[in-house]
């Protein structure tokens, strides 16, 4: 088959990447989608079992830290576009092991930029390098204000510093070499297929198993939550219609203190598990705070709304119900993930808190 475009999606076996792959494979049968993923602890091909036989989808196992492999891959497939999501993504892991964040998030991104430059050789018409980033690069807000696209970078964890660094490098390649880059910085995603090291799936899993729900500090930190499919829709729009060299912030208009989110989740879980009201909330346990814990993130997403007409589709309550249903209906997915090395991670992360 002759494909209209060949697109490389990196990190497509992860949480957000799998939703992006699914959207592109289903929505664009005339695009060939190549999913490149190293299948780290966070990558799981089970996330894509509904699309893995599609004729326009192909999976390649590979590590973006391997520049030679990337050059060969780019020469083989002649990509028209790259949507780059592969990353080490968990703040707590970046605090215990910063180096893998430097090598994957920074060096890996530069390897991809170099491979794209070599392939495209200054012929950029119809080409696109799309870098997926995070609101954490902007640092931490007080009780007022929002992150806009012009907010100065102020990353405060090894994770956010590595993402900030990769953002700068992507923009530098855009300005210096004319590479057709576009970036988005998104707030906290939630939804199906998220690895249970992140707050929402971890809490669902623990409530389900009558284990304590670890809330860092006093639970007053605020995050702006967005349903993952809404993020994937935004990525589709930006890939096709975003301006070259532009940055768009993406957020849920949905700020919540962690403790309030957890209480809402406990209420939903009590109902779904036929437990007496208040049962799950008894599992809430305040534990030692995350080092350098950012207080508040909140996104001003007016640019992407005005330019591209994007806004979140799902209300948080509805999204959270859907998310809980997915985890309760996919217990095998969770069991497979949480057996083995997850136990070791969990002990290291939470035992001494
Ligand atoms: P994730 O940890 O669930 O998935 C990351 C994927 O990248 C995994 O499949 C993993 O196997 C792969 N990967 C890791 N290192 C690799 C390497 N060296 N080579 C190839 N593949 C590798 O992450 P996520 O939550 O889906 O986040 C995806 C992207 O979106 C990241 O760039 C992250 O910074 C960004 N982001 C995430 C959120 C969020 O709330 N989760 C919000 C904004 C931005
Ligand atoms: O803002 C976007 C970012 O959101 C992404 O770039 C990151 O990849 C993603 O992991 C997420 O980062 P956070 O650190 O905000 O997400 P996490 O789910 O780890 O934590 C959410 C909040 O909950 C945060 O304030 C820390 C707190 N927390 C987290 C865990 C895992 C707890 O209180 N207890 C926990 O056990």
Short mmCIF file of C-alpha atoms and ligand atoms in Angstrom, two decimals:
data_model
loop_
_atom_site.label_atom_id
_atom_site.label_comp_id
_atom_site.label_asym_id
_atom_site.label_seq_id
_atom_site.Cartn_x
_atom_site.Cartn_y
_atom_site.Cartn_z
CA UNK A 1 0.00 0.00 0.00
CA UNK A 2 1.10 3.53 -0.79
CA UNK A 3 0.86 5.61 2.35
CA UNK A 4 0.23 9.34 2.30
CA UNK A 5 2.54 9.90 5.26
CA UNK A 6 4.88 7.80 7.38
CA UNK A 7 4.92 8.91 10.97
CA UNK A 8 7.24 7.81 13.77
CA UNK A 9 5.69 7.84 17.24
CA UNK A 10 8.24 7.30 20.00
CA UNK A 11 7.12 5.93 23.36
CA UNK A 12 3.94 4.54 21.81
CA UNK A 13 3.76 1.62 24.23
CA UNK A 14 3.53 3.95 27.22
CA UNK A 15 0.49 5.62 28.75
CA UNK A 16 -0.10 8.69 26.57
CA UNK A 17 1.78 7.25 23.58
CA UNK A 18 -0.58 4.28 23.32
CA UNK A 19 -3.59 6.59 23.14
CA UNK A 20 -1.86 8.67 20.46
CA UNK A 21 -0.95 5.56 18.44
CA UNK A 22 -4.55 4.28 18.66
CA UNK A 23 -5.98 7.63 17.56
CA UNK A 24 -3.62 7.95 14.57
CA UNK A 25 -3.92 4.30 13.45
CA UNK A 26 -7.72 4.44 13.53
CA UNK A 27 -8.22 7.98 12.26
CA UNK A 28 -5.65 7.91 9.45
CA UNK A 29 -5.68 4.56 7.62
CA UNK A 30 -3.68 6.24 4.84
CA UNK A 31 -0.80 7.03 7.25
CA UNK A 32 1.76 4.41 8.19
CA UNK A 33 2.41 4.58 11.94
CA UNK A 34 5.72 3.24 13.23
CA UNK A 35 5.84 2.92 17.01
CA UNK A 36 9.38 2.97 18.39
CA UNK A 37 9.64 1.99 22.04
CA UNK A 38 12.36 0.47 24.21
CA UNK A 39 9.74 -1.28 26.36
CA UNK A 40 11.16 -0.10 29.66
CA UNK A 41 9.20 -0.94 32.81
CA UNK A 42 6.66 1.69 31.62
CA UNK A 43 6.19 0.34 28.11
CA UNK A 44 3.57 -2.33 27.57
CA UNK A 45 2.45 -3.66 24.20
CA UNK A 46 -0.72 -4.94 25.84
CA UNK A 47 -1.84 -1.29 25.78
CA UNK A 48 -2.11 -1.60 21.99
CA UNK A 49 -3.59 -5.04 21.51
CA UNK A 50 -6.70 -3.61 19.80
CA UNK A 51 -4.65 -2.02 16.98
CA UNK A 52 -1.54 -4.17 16.67
CA UNK A 53 -2.84 -6.05 13.63
CA UNK A 54 -3.89 -2.93 11.74
CA UNK A 55 -2.26 -2.84 8.28
CA UNK A 56 -0.99 0.71 8.84
CA UNK A 57 0.71 -0.06 12.19
CA UNK A 58 4.16 -1.43 12.89
CA UNK A 59 6.08 -1.78 16.15
CA UNK A 60 9.86 -1.48 16.42
CA UNK A 61 11.65 -2.23 19.68
CA UNK A 62 14.51 0.20 20.07
CA UNK A 63 16.13 2.71 22.36
CA UNK A 64 16.34 6.39 21.40
CA UNK A 65 19.72 6.55 23.14
CA UNK A 66 21.09 4.45 20.28
CA UNK A 67 21.94 7.02 17.57
CA UNK A 68 23.12 4.44 15.06
CA UNK A 69 19.90 2.46 15.28
CA UNK A 70 17.93 5.69 14.79
CA UNK A 71 19.88 6.62 11.65
CA UNK A 72 19.18 3.19 10.18
CA UNK A 73 15.49 3.40 11.10
CA UNK A 74 15.14 6.86 9.54
CA UNK A 75 16.90 5.68 6.36
CA UNK A 76 14.63 2.65 6.18
CA UNK A 77 11.28 4.38 6.66
CA UNK A 78 11.83 7.95 5.40
CA UNK A 79 9.55 9.47 8.00
CA UNK A 80 7.51 12.55 7.13
CA UNK A 81 6.84 13.29 10.76
CA UNK A 82 7.95 12.45 14.28
CA UNK A 83 5.76 12.64 17.35
CA UNK A 84 8.17 12.25 20.23
CA UNK A 85 6.78 10.97 23.52
CA UNK A 86 9.44 8.49 24.66
CA UNK A 87 10.77 9.61 28.02
CA UNK A 88 11.44 8.68 31.58
CA UNK A 89 8.34 10.29 33.04
CA UNK A 90 8.10 9.77 36.81
CA UNK A 91 9.30 12.56 39.12
CA UNK A 92 9.95 10.23 42.08
CA UNK A 93 12.19 7.98 39.98
CA UNK A 94 14.09 11.07 38.77
CA UNK A 95 14.84 11.90 42.39
CA UNK A 96 16.36 8.46 43.07
CA UNK A 97 17.95 7.92 39.61
CA UNK A 98 18.49 11.18 37.68
CA UNK A 99 20.93 9.78 35.12
CA UNK A 100 18.46 7.73 33.09
CA UNK A 101 16.41 10.94 32.72
CA UNK A 102 19.43 12.75 31.31
CA UNK A 103 20.30 10.02 28.84
CA UNK A 104 16.79 9.26 27.58
CA UNK A 105 15.11 12.66 27.82
CA UNK A 106 18.01 14.84 26.70
CA UNK A 107 20.46 12.68 24.72
CA UNK A 108 17.65 10.58 23.22
CA UNK A 109 15.85 13.70 22.01
CA UNK A 110 19.03 15.10 20.44
CA UNK A 111 19.62 11.76 18.71
CA UNK A 112 16.15 12.03 17.16
CA UNK A 113 16.74 15.65 16.12
CA UNK A 114 20.02 14.65 14.45
CA UNK A 115 18.44 11.70 12.67
CA UNK A 116 15.64 13.95 11.35
CA UNK A 117 18.17 16.54 10.15
CA UNK A 118 20.21 13.91 8.35
CA UNK A 119 17.15 12.41 6.69
CA UNK A 120 15.50 15.65 5.62
CA UNK A 121 18.72 17.44 4.54
CA UNK A 122 17.10 20.90 4.62
CA UNK A 123 14.07 19.75 2.55
CA UNK A 124 11.44 20.50 5.12
CA UNK A 125 8.26 20.90 3.10
CA UNK A 126 5.51 18.70 4.58
CA UNK A 127 7.80 17.58 7.41
CA UNK A 128 7.27 17.95 11.15
CA UNK A 129 9.15 17.24 14.39
CA UNK A 130 6.67 17.36 17.26
CA UNK A 131 8.07 17.27 20.80
CA UNK A 132 5.69 16.39 23.64
CA UNK A 133 6.56 18.14 26.88
CA UNK A 134 5.17 18.97 30.27
CA UNK A 135 3.93 21.93 32.30
CA UNK A 136 6.52 21.02 34.97
CA UNK A 137 9.20 22.92 33.01
CA UNK A 138 7.59 26.16 34.24
CA UNK A 139 8.25 25.34 37.90
CA UNK A 140 5.75 25.82 40.68
CA UNK A 141 2.95 28.38 41.08
CA UNK A 142 1.72 30.01 44.25
CA UNK A 143 -2.00 30.21 44.88
CA UNK A 144 -2.57 32.63 41.95
CA UNK A 145 -1.80 32.71 38.23
CA UNK A 146 -1.37 30.29 35.35
CA UNK A 147 1.44 29.00 33.16
CA UNK A 148 1.33 30.58 29.70
CA UNK A 149 3.56 29.83 26.71
CA UNK A 150 5.78 32.78 27.69
CA UNK A 151 6.22 31.86 31.36
CA UNK A 152 9.96 31.62 32.10
CA UNK A 153 11.27 28.09 32.55
CA UNK A 154 12.05 27.19 36.18
CA UNK A 155 12.32 23.38 36.39
CA UNK A 156 12.83 22.08 39.89
CA UNK A 157 13.16 18.29 39.68
CA UNK A 158 15.64 16.22 37.67
CA UNK A 159 12.67 15.08 35.56
CA UNK A 160 11.43 18.59 34.75
CA UNK A 161 15.00 19.85 34.24
CA UNK A 162 15.60 17.08 31.70
CA UNK A 163 12.36 17.90 29.89
CA UNK A 164 13.19 21.64 29.94
CA UNK A 165 16.59 20.87 28.50
CA UNK A 166 15.09 18.80 25.69
CA UNK A 167 12.55 21.58 24.95
CA UNK A 168 15.40 24.09 24.59
CA UNK A 169 17.28 21.77 22.27
CA UNK A 170 14.23 21.18 20.07
CA UNK A 171 13.69 24.95 19.76
CA UNK A 172 17.41 25.46 19.10
CA UNK A 173 17.28 22.99 16.19
CA UNK A 174 14.24 24.85 14.90
CA UNK A 175 15.97 28.23 15.03
CA UNK A 176 19.47 27.16 14.02
CA UNK A 177 18.81 24.59 11.30
CA UNK A 178 15.25 25.50 10.35
CA UNK A 179 13.98 22.09 11.47
CA UNK A 180 10.15 22.28 11.37
CA UNK A 181 9.53 21.82 15.09
CA UNK A 182 6.44 22.29 17.23
CA UNK A 183 6.05 21.70 20.97
CA UNK A 184 3.29 21.25 23.50
CA UNK A 185 3.47 21.44 27.28
CA UNK A 186 0.66 19.57 28.96
CA UNK A 187 -0.65 19.24 32.50
CA UNK A 188 -1.26 15.98 34.43
CA UNK A 189 -2.96 13.28 32.38
CA UNK A 190 -5.13 10.52 33.78
CA UNK A 191 -7.06 7.63 32.25
CA UNK A 192 -6.70 3.98 31.18
CA UNK A 193 -3.27 2.36 30.86
CA UNK A 194 -1.37 4.68 33.20
CA UNK A 195 1.40 2.91 35.10
CA UNK A 196 0.48 2.54 38.81
CA UNK A 197 3.44 4.57 40.03
CA UNK A 198 1.39 7.72 39.30
CA UNK A 199 -1.11 9.01 41.86
CA UNK A 200 -4.49 8.03 40.38
CA UNK A 201 -3.82 4.42 39.26
CA UNK A 202 -1.72 3.81 42.38
CA UNK A 203 -4.59 4.95 44.59
CA UNK A 204 -7.18 2.91 42.66
CA UNK A 205 -5.00 -0.19 42.94
CA UNK A 206 -4.39 0.29 46.66
CA UNK A 207 -8.03 0.99 47.48
CA UNK A 208 -9.07 -2.11 45.52
CA UNK A 209 -6.63 -4.15 47.63
CA UNK A 210 -7.35 -2.46 50.96
CA UNK A 211 -3.85 -1.02 51.13
CA UNK A 212 -3.00 2.42 52.47
CA UNK A 213 -3.17 5.38 50.05
CA UNK A 214 0.09 7.32 50.45
CA UNK A 215 -0.56 11.08 50.27
CA UNK A 216 2.62 13.16 50.23
CA UNK A 217 2.92 15.93 52.83
CA UNK A 218 -0.47 17.38 53.71
CA UNK A 219 -2.05 16.64 50.32
CA UNK A 220 -2.35 20.35 49.56
CA UNK A 221 -0.38 20.29 46.30
CA UNK A 222 -2.49 21.17 43.28
CA UNK A 223 -2.44 19.57 39.85
CA UNK A 224 -4.49 20.40 36.72
CA UNK A 225 -5.94 17.09 35.47
CA UNK A 226 -6.73 16.25 31.85
CA UNK A 227 -8.26 13.05 30.45
CA UNK A 228 -5.62 11.35 28.29
CA UNK A 229 -7.84 11.02 25.20
CA UNK A 230 -8.35 14.79 25.25
CA UNK A 231 -4.55 15.16 25.20
CA UNK A 232 -4.32 12.75 22.24
CA UNK A 233 -6.94 14.84 20.37
CA UNK A 234 -4.87 17.96 21.02
CA UNK A 235 -1.75 16.19 19.70
CA UNK A 236 -3.61 15.28 16.51
CA UNK A 237 -4.61 18.94 16.00
CA UNK A 238 -1.17 20.34 16.73
CA UNK A 239 0.54 17.77 14.52
CA UNK A 240 -1.64 18.79 11.57
CA UNK A 241 -2.31 22.46 12.16
CA UNK A 242 0.17 23.83 14.69
CA UNK A 243 2.50 26.62 13.55
CA UNK A 244 6.16 25.82 13.03
CA UNK A 245 8.30 26.83 16.03
CA UNK A 246 5.17 27.36 18.11
CA UNK A 247 4.57 26.12 21.63
CA UNK A 248 1.04 25.38 22.85
CA UNK A 249 0.09 24.78 26.45
CA UNK A 250 -2.52 22.08 27.03
CA UNK A 251 -4.46 21.77 30.27
CA UNK A 252 -7.70 20.54 31.77
CA UNK A 253 -9.02 23.75 33.43
CA UNK A 254 -9.35 21.39 36.30
CA UNK A 255 -7.28 22.18 39.37
CA UNK A 256 -7.57 19.94 42.39
CA UNK A 257 -5.71 19.53 45.65
CA UNK A 258 -4.39 15.97 45.88
CA UNK A 259 -6.35 15.30 49.05
CA UNK A 260 -9.63 16.44 47.46
CA UNK A 261 -8.99 14.29 44.41
CA UNK A 262 -8.31 11.28 46.64
CA UNK A 263 -11.53 11.85 48.61
CA UNK A 264 -13.53 11.99 45.36
CA UNK A 265 -11.82 8.81 44.21
CA UNK A 266 -12.61 7.11 47.54
CA UNK A 267 -16.30 7.98 47.18
CA UNK A 268 -16.41 6.55 43.66
CA UNK A 269 -14.57 3.40 44.77
CA UNK A 270 -16.91 2.84 47.75
CA UNK A 271 -19.86 3.00 45.36
CA UNK A 272 -18.32 0.76 42.68
CA UNK A 273 -17.08 -1.83 45.20
CA UNK A 274 -20.32 -1.78 47.23
CA UNK A 275 -18.50 -0.63 50.31
CA UNK A 276 -20.10 1.49 53.04
CA UNK A 277 -19.52 5.23 52.46
CA UNK A 278 -16.28 6.30 54.15
CA UNK A 279 -14.61 2.86 53.99
CA UNK A 280 -11.96 3.72 51.37
CA UNK A 281 -11.13 7.12 52.90
CA UNK A 282 -9.93 5.29 56.03
CA UNK A 283 -7.00 4.06 53.91
CA UNK A 284 -5.65 7.60 53.40
CA UNK A 285 -2.20 7.87 55.01
CA UNK A 286 -0.13 11.04 55.02
CA UNK A 287 3.50 10.18 54.33
CA UNK A 288 6.79 12.05 54.08
CA UNK A 289 6.68 14.67 51.35
CA UNK A 290 8.37 14.38 47.95
CA UNK A 291 11.70 16.27 47.91
CA UNK A 292 11.30 19.69 46.27
CA UNK A 293 7.57 18.98 45.77
CA UNK A 294 6.09 21.60 43.39
CA UNK A 295 3.07 23.22 45.02
CA UNK A 296 0.77 24.04 42.14
CA UNK A 297 0.51 23.62 38.38
CA UNK A 298 -2.21 25.34 36.36
CA UNK A 299 -2.31 25.86 32.63
CA UNK A 300 -3.69 28.73 30.60
CA UNK A 301 -4.75 26.86 27.46
CA UNK A 302 -6.28 29.82 25.65
CA UNK A 303 -3.75 29.82 22.77
CA UNK A 304 -4.58 26.31 21.58
CA UNK A 305 -8.29 27.04 22.04
CA UNK A 306 -8.14 30.25 20.02
CA UNK A 307 -5.81 29.02 17.27
CA UNK A 308 -6.87 25.41 16.87
CA UNK A 309 -10.28 25.26 18.55
CA UNK A 310 -9.20 22.64 21.11
CA UNK A 311 -10.78 22.33 24.52
CA UNK A 312 -11.10 19.42 26.96
CA UNK A 313 -14.06 17.20 26.11
CA UNK A 314 -14.64 15.35 29.33
CA UNK A 315 -15.62 16.72 32.74
CA UNK A 316 -13.32 15.43 35.50
CA UNK A 317 -16.03 13.51 37.42
CA UNK A 318 -17.03 11.68 34.23
CA UNK A 319 -13.39 11.02 33.28
CA UNK A 320 -12.58 9.68 36.73
CA UNK A 321 -15.61 7.32 36.68
CA UNK A 322 -14.51 6.02 33.27
CA UNK A 323 -10.97 5.60 34.54
CA UNK A 324 -12.03 3.68 37.65
CA UNK A 325 -14.27 1.43 35.51
CA UNK A 326 -11.36 0.71 33.19
CA UNK A 327 -9.02 -0.31 36.03
CA UNK A 328 -11.69 -2.42 37.73
CA UNK A 329 -12.50 -4.16 34.44
CA UNK A 330 -8.84 -4.74 33.60
CA UNK A 331 -7.54 -6.30 36.76
CA UNK A 332 -5.34 -8.73 34.81
CA UNK A 333 -3.52 -5.78 33.21
CA UNK A 334 -2.86 -4.40 36.69
CA UNK A 335 -1.90 -7.78 38.15
CA UNK A 336 0.66 -8.42 35.42
CA UNK A 337 2.18 -4.97 35.90
CA UNK A 338 2.27 -5.02 39.67
CA UNK A 339 3.83 -8.44 40.03
CA UNK A 340 7.63 -8.74 39.86
CA UNK A 341 9.78 -5.62 39.83
CA UNK A 342 6.91 -3.29 40.75
CA UNK A 343 6.92 -4.81 44.27
CA UNK A 344 10.57 -3.92 44.67
CA UNK A 345 9.96 -0.34 43.43
CA UNK A 346 7.01 0.02 45.80
CA UNK A 347 8.98 -1.13 48.82
CA UNK A 348 11.89 1.21 48.04
CA UNK A 349 9.60 4.16 47.39
CA UNK A 350 7.14 3.84 50.26
CA UNK A 351 8.46 1.61 53.03
CA UNK A 352 10.52 4.26 54.84
CA UNK A 353 8.08 7.15 54.30
P1 LIG B 1 5.22 6.63 30.27
O1 LIG B 1 6.31 6.54 31.26
O2 LIG B 1 3.92 5.97 30.54
O3 LIG B 1 5.73 6.06 28.85
C1 LIG B 1 7.00 6.35 28.34
C2 LIG B 1 7.28 5.38 27.20
O4 LIG B 1 8.58 5.70 26.66
C3 LIG B 1 7.31 3.91 27.62
O5 LIG B 1 6.59 3.12 26.71
C4 LIG B 1 8.79 3.56 27.60
O6 LIG B 1 9.04 2.19 27.29
C5 LIG B 1 9.31 4.49 26.51
N1 LIG B 1 10.75 4.79 26.67
C6 LIG B 1 11.36 5.19 27.80
N2 LIG B 1 12.69 5.34 27.57
C7 LIG B 1 12.89 5.04 26.27
C8 LIG B 1 14.03 5.02 25.43
N3 LIG B 1 15.24 5.32 25.91
N4 LIG B 1 13.87 4.68 24.12
C9 LIG B 1 12.65 4.37 23.64
N5 LIG B 1 11.53 4.35 24.39
C10 LIG B 1 11.65 4.68 25.69
O7 LIG B 1 5.05 8.18 30.00
P2 LIG B 1 3.73 9.04 29.68
O8 LIG B 1 3.12 9.45 30.95
O9 LIG B 1 2.94 8.35 28.66
O10 LIG B 1 4.42 10.35 29.05
C11 LIG B 1 4.72 10.40 27.66
C12 LIG B 1 5.31 11.75 27.34
O11 LIG B 1 4.42 12.79 27.70
C13 LIG B 1 6.62 12.04 28.11
O12 LIG B 1 7.49 12.72 27.24
C14 LIG B 1 6.17 12.94 29.25
O13 LIG B 1 7.21 13.78 29.64
C15 LIG B 1 5.04 13.70 28.60
N6 LIG B 1 3.98 14.18 29.51
C16 LIG B 1 3.38 13.33 30.38
C17 LIG B 1 2.33 13.79 31.18
C18 LIG B 1 1.60 12.89 32.15
O14 LIG B 1 0.79 13.38 32.92
N7 LIG B 1 1.81 11.60 32.12
C19 LIG B 1 1.93 15.13 31.09
C20 LIG B 1 2.59 15.98 30.19
C21 LIG B 1 3.61 15.48 29.39
O1 LIG B 2 2.26 17.91 35.15
C1 LIG B 2 2.60 16.96 34.19
C2 LIG B 2 3.35 15.83 34.85
O2 LIG B 2 2.40 15.10 35.61
C3 LIG B 2 4.05 14.92 33.85
O3 LIG B 2 5.03 15.63 33.16
C4 LIG B 2 4.69 13.72 34.56
O4 LIG B 2 5.24 12.83 33.61
C5 LIG B 2 3.61 13.00 35.35
O5 LIG B 2 4.19 11.96 36.08
C6 LIG B 2 2.90 13.97 36.29
O6 LIG B 2 3.82 14.41 37.35
P1 LIG B 2 3.32 14.52 38.88
O7 LIG B 2 4.49 14.42 39.75
O8 LIG B 2 2.42 15.69 39.05
O9 LIG B 2 2.40 13.19 38.95
P2 LIG B 2 2.24 12.06 40.10
O10 LIG B 2 1.06 11.22 39.70
O11 LIG B 2 3.52 11.40 40.41
O12 LIG B 2 1.82 12.92 41.36
C7 LIG B 2 0.66 13.74 41.36
C8 LIG B 2 0.59 14.44 42.69
O13 LIG B 2 0.33 13.48 43.72
C9 LIG B 2 1.89 15.10 43.10
O14 LIG B 2 1.58 16.31 43.81
C10 LIG B 2 2.56 14.11 44.03
C11 LIG B 2 1.37 13.43 44.70
N1 LIG B 2 1.56 12.00 45.05
C12 LIG B 2 2.07 11.16 44.12
C13 LIG B 2 2.25 9.83 44.40
C14 LIG B 2 2.82 8.87 43.38
C15 LIG B 2 1.19 11.55 46.31
O15 LIG B 2 0.69 12.33 47.14
N2 LIG B 2 1.37 10.23 46.59
C16 LIG B 2 1.91 9.34 45.71
O16 LIG B 2 2.06 8.14 46.05
#
